[in-house]
Short mmCIF file of C-alpha atoms in Angstrom, two decimals:
data_model
loop_
_atom_site.label_atom_id
_atom_site.label_comp_id
_atom_site.label_asym_id
_atom_site.label_seq_id
_atom_site.Cartn_x
_atom_site.Cartn_y
_atom_site.Cartn_z
CA MET K 1 77.92 104.53 103.76
CA THR K 2 79.48 106.48 106.58
CA ASP K 3 83.09 106.62 107.74
CA ASP K 4 82.26 103.98 110.35
CA ASP K 5 80.75 101.29 108.13
CA LEU K 6 83.90 99.60 106.86
CA GLY K 7 84.68 96.14 108.14
CA PRO K 8 87.65 93.77 108.32
CA GLY K 9 89.93 93.97 105.35
CA ASP K 10 92.50 92.42 103.09
CA ASP K 11 93.89 95.56 101.44
CA GLY K 12 97.44 95.08 102.72
CA SER K 13 97.13 97.56 105.59
CA ASP K 14 96.49 95.03 108.35
CA ALA K 15 99.85 95.88 109.89
CA VAL K 16 98.80 99.52 110.19
CA ALA K 17 95.55 98.51 111.89
CA ARG K 18 97.44 96.30 114.33
CA ALA K 19 99.87 99.12 115.10
CA LEU K 20 96.95 101.47 115.77
CA ALA K 21 95.27 98.94 118.04
CA ALA K 22 98.47 98.42 120.04
CA ASP K 23 99.35 102.12 120.48
CA LEU K 24 97.12 104.76 118.91
CA ASP K 25 99.67 107.59 118.73
CA ALA K 26 102.58 105.48 117.50
CA GLY K 27 100.26 103.60 115.16
CA PHE K 28 98.88 106.82 113.74
CA ALA K 29 102.41 107.89 112.83
CA VAL K 30 102.70 104.59 110.92
CA LEU K 31 99.36 105.31 109.22
CA VAL K 32 100.43 108.79 108.13
CA ASP K 33 103.73 107.45 106.81
CA ALA K 34 101.97 104.73 104.82
CA HIS K 35 99.10 106.73 103.33
CA ARG K 36 99.85 110.47 103.24
CA ASP K 37 101.11 110.46 99.63
CA LEU K 38 97.99 108.58 98.50
CA LEU K 39 95.73 110.98 100.40
CA PHE K 40 97.46 114.01 98.91
CA SER K 41 97.31 112.63 95.38
CA VAL K 42 93.62 111.70 95.62
CA ALA K 43 92.87 115.07 97.24
CA ARG K 44 94.22 116.77 94.10
CA SER K 45 91.32 115.28 92.15
CA PHE K 46 88.88 117.09 94.46
CA VAL K 47 90.44 120.57 94.65
CA ARG K 48 92.28 122.99 92.41
CA GLY K 49 95.86 123.27 93.67
CA ALA K 50 98.55 121.64 95.76
CA ALA K 51 98.03 123.87 98.79
CA ASP K 52 94.30 123.10 98.90
CA ALA K 53 95.05 119.39 98.48
CA GLU K 54 97.50 119.46 101.38
CA ASP K 55 94.92 121.22 103.54
CA LEU K 56 92.20 118.74 102.58
CA ALA K 57 94.42 115.73 103.28
CA ALA K 58 95.47 117.18 106.64
CA ASP K 59 91.84 117.81 107.58
CA ALA K 60 90.95 114.23 106.67
CA LEU K 61 93.81 112.89 108.80
CA LEU K 62 92.67 115.00 111.74
CA ARG K 63 89.12 113.67 111.38
CA ALA K 64 90.49 110.13 111.16
CA TYR K 65 92.49 110.57 114.37
CA ARG K 66 89.48 111.97 116.21
CA ALA K 67 87.37 109.03 115.04
CA LEU K 68 90.02 106.53 116.15
CA CYS K 69 90.09 108.09 119.62
CA GLY K 70 86.50 106.91 120.06
CA TYR K 71 87.07 103.35 118.81
CA ALA K 72 87.82 100.31 120.93
CA ALA K 73 91.12 98.56 120.20
CA GLU K 74 89.30 95.53 118.81
CA ARG K 75 87.40 97.68 116.32
CA ILE K 76 90.58 99.50 115.27
CA GLY K 77 92.31 96.19 114.64
CA GLU K 78 89.57 95.21 112.18
CA LEU K 79 89.61 98.42 110.12
CA ARG K 80 90.27 98.37 106.40
CA VAL K 81 92.52 101.35 106.80
CA ARG K 82 92.98 102.50 103.21
CA PRO K 83 89.33 102.61 102.08
CA TRP K 84 88.34 103.95 105.51
CA LEU K 85 90.76 106.88 105.11
CA LEU K 86 89.68 107.55 101.53
CA THR K 87 86.03 107.55 102.59
CA ILE K 88 86.83 110.21 105.19
CA LEU K 89 88.76 112.20 102.57
CA ARG K 90 85.89 112.08 100.09
CA ASN K 91 83.29 112.99 102.71
CA THR K 92 85.46 115.90 103.87
CA ALA K 93 85.80 117.18 100.30
CA ARG K 94 82.06 116.91 99.69
CA ASN K 95 81.24 118.70 102.93
CA ARG K 96 83.62 121.52 101.99
CA ALA K 97 82.02 121.83 98.57
CA ARG K 98 78.55 122.05 100.11
CA ASP K 99 79.72 124.71 102.53
CA ALA K 100 81.41 126.86 99.89
CA ALA K 101 78.66 129.50 99.65
CA ARG K 102 76.45 127.20 97.56
CA ARG K 103 78.71 127.48 94.56
CA PRO K 104 80.06 124.42 92.68
CA PRO K 105 83.56 123.23 93.58
CA PRO K 106 86.41 124.42 91.33
CA PRO K 107 87.57 122.13 88.51
CA PRO K 108 89.95 119.46 89.82
CA ARG K 109 93.62 119.34 89.01
CA LEU K 110 94.98 115.84 88.70
CA ASP K 111 98.65 115.03 88.46
CA PRO K 112 98.50 111.33 87.54
CA LEU K 113 102.23 111.08 86.89
CA ASP K 114 103.23 112.51 90.25
CA ALA K 115 101.57 110.89 93.24
CA GLY K 116 104.23 112.24 95.60
CA PRO K 117 104.57 115.55 97.42
CA PRO K 118 103.80 118.81 95.57
CA ASP K 119 106.32 120.38 93.24
CA ASP K 120 108.40 117.22 93.13
CA PRO K 121 111.03 117.91 90.45
CA SER K 122 111.73 115.41 87.69
CA PRO K 123 115.37 115.94 86.74
CA GLU K 124 115.29 113.01 84.34
CA LEU K 125 112.91 114.93 82.04
CA GLY K 126 114.18 117.56 79.63
CA PRO K 127 112.35 120.84 78.87
CA ALA K 128 110.37 119.33 75.99
CA GLU K 129 109.28 116.34 78.05
CA GLN K 130 108.36 118.59 80.97
CA ALA K 131 106.23 120.74 78.67
CA GLU K 132 104.54 117.68 77.17
CA ARG K 133 103.88 116.27 80.62
CA GLY K 134 102.37 119.57 81.76
CA GLU K 135 100.11 119.68 78.71
CA LEU K 136 98.96 116.11 79.37
CA GLN K 137 98.18 116.92 82.99
CA ARG K 138 96.19 120.02 82.05
CA ALA K 139 94.20 118.15 79.40
CA LEU K 140 93.47 115.23 81.71
CA GLY K 141 92.56 117.52 84.59
CA ALA K 142 90.13 119.44 82.39
CA ALA K 143 88.62 116.20 81.09
CA LEU K 144 88.17 114.84 84.61
CA GLY K 145 86.35 118.04 85.47
CA GLU K 146 83.66 117.00 82.96
CA LEU K 147 82.86 113.84 84.97
CA SER K 148 80.43 113.61 87.83
CA GLU K 149 82.08 113.56 91.26
CA VAL K 150 81.36 109.87 91.76
CA GLN K 151 82.67 108.89 88.31
CA ARG K 152 85.79 111.00 88.79
CA THR K 153 86.47 109.39 92.18
CA ALA K 154 85.98 105.89 90.77
CA VAL K 155 88.24 106.48 87.76
CA VAL K 156 91.01 108.11 89.79
CA LEU K 157 91.03 105.38 92.45
CA ARG K 158 90.99 102.57 89.87
CA HIS K 159 93.23 103.81 87.08
CA VAL K 160 95.55 106.26 88.82
CA HIS K 161 95.98 104.50 92.16
CA GLY K 162 95.12 100.92 91.23
CA LEU K 163 92.58 100.25 93.99
CA PRO K 164 90.46 97.11 93.59
CA THR K 165 86.79 97.52 92.83
CA THR K 166 85.82 96.22 96.27
CA GLU K 167 87.60 99.14 97.94
CA ILE K 168 86.25 101.67 95.44
CA ALA K 169 82.73 100.46 96.22
CA GLN K 170 83.36 101.02 99.93
CA VAL K 171 84.77 104.51 99.36
CA ILE K 172 81.86 105.74 97.23
CA GLY K 173 79.23 103.76 99.14
CA CYS K 174 77.71 101.47 96.54
CA ALA K 175 77.61 97.86 95.38
CA GLU K 176 80.67 96.47 93.62
CA GLY K 177 78.81 96.16 90.32
CA THR K 178 77.76 99.80 90.55
CA ALA K 179 81.35 100.82 91.22
CA LYS K 180 82.45 98.97 88.07
CA SER K 181 79.76 100.81 86.14
CA HIS K 182 80.97 104.18 87.44
CA VAL K 183 84.52 103.34 86.33
CA SER K 184 83.38 102.15 82.90
CA ARG K 185 81.10 105.12 82.24
CA GLY K 186 83.70 107.55 83.55
CA LEU K 187 86.32 106.15 81.18
CA ALA K 188 83.89 106.31 78.27
CA ARG K 189 83.14 109.95 79.07
CA LEU K 190 86.86 110.72 79.36
CA ARG K 191 87.52 109.23 75.93
CA THR K 192 84.71 111.30 74.44
CA VAL K 193 86.00 114.52 75.99
CA LEU K 194 89.64 113.88 75.09
CA ASP K 195 88.77 112.85 71.52
CA THR K 196 86.64 115.94 70.88
CA PRO K 197 88.70 118.66 69.18
CA PRO K 198 88.44 122.12 70.72
CA ALA K 199 86.05 124.51 69.04
CA HIS K 200 87.75 127.22 66.99
CA PRO K 201 86.07 130.33 65.61
CA ARG K 202 85.31 130.09 61.90
CA PRO K 203 87.77 132.23 59.91
CA LEU K 204 86.36 135.17 58.01
CA GLU K 205 86.26 134.71 54.25
CA GLY K 206 87.59 137.12 51.64
CA ASN K 207 90.41 139.60 51.59
CA PRO K 208 91.02 141.20 55.00
CA ASN K 209 91.64 144.53 53.24
CA ASP K 210 88.11 144.49 51.85
CA ARG K 211 86.47 144.41 55.28
CA VAL K 212 84.60 147.47 56.46
CA LYS K 213 86.62 149.30 59.08
CA PRO K 214 85.02 151.30 61.88
CA ARG K 215 85.09 155.07 61.40
#
């Protein structure tokens, strides 16, 4: 599926599509207002840090605007805006990964408890809660890095952002049943990774004072 293959929709963003069809520039401001936090949050599952996620989301928005400039008003009015944008975001991330000197993309960093702008403080949390939250985010981010790109995308869209399976299927370019399978297998893999204790070196036996010391 390409960025252009998405049809009429019922994802709640019809008003954005109508605004775009009526006035592209004013409507695009509405689009950015409605979806920039989602784009940034999903982008964090593709790249390492907040700055890279901001750059990726901005690049996707620029590509979206350029695409819209070539669409007729009737076509714009029929767009399923949210999955269309997320498809562009995913394709942009994949293109960047392919272009990155043939090396695999860095492990993703997901902040599932903060879908807003970067470095958003949480004054209601004390130091202990902040530390626990940070540990959870690091563990989940590392576990997500063990998934395939398509499984990671499916799990993040379904269980972090609550997208319906129909939209997830459009974003990753597959049948709805296949999208459900990606979500299910991704979750199963996550459970396996999170339930596996980290490997620790086996302690040496005997009295430490009896060990041979280097001369």
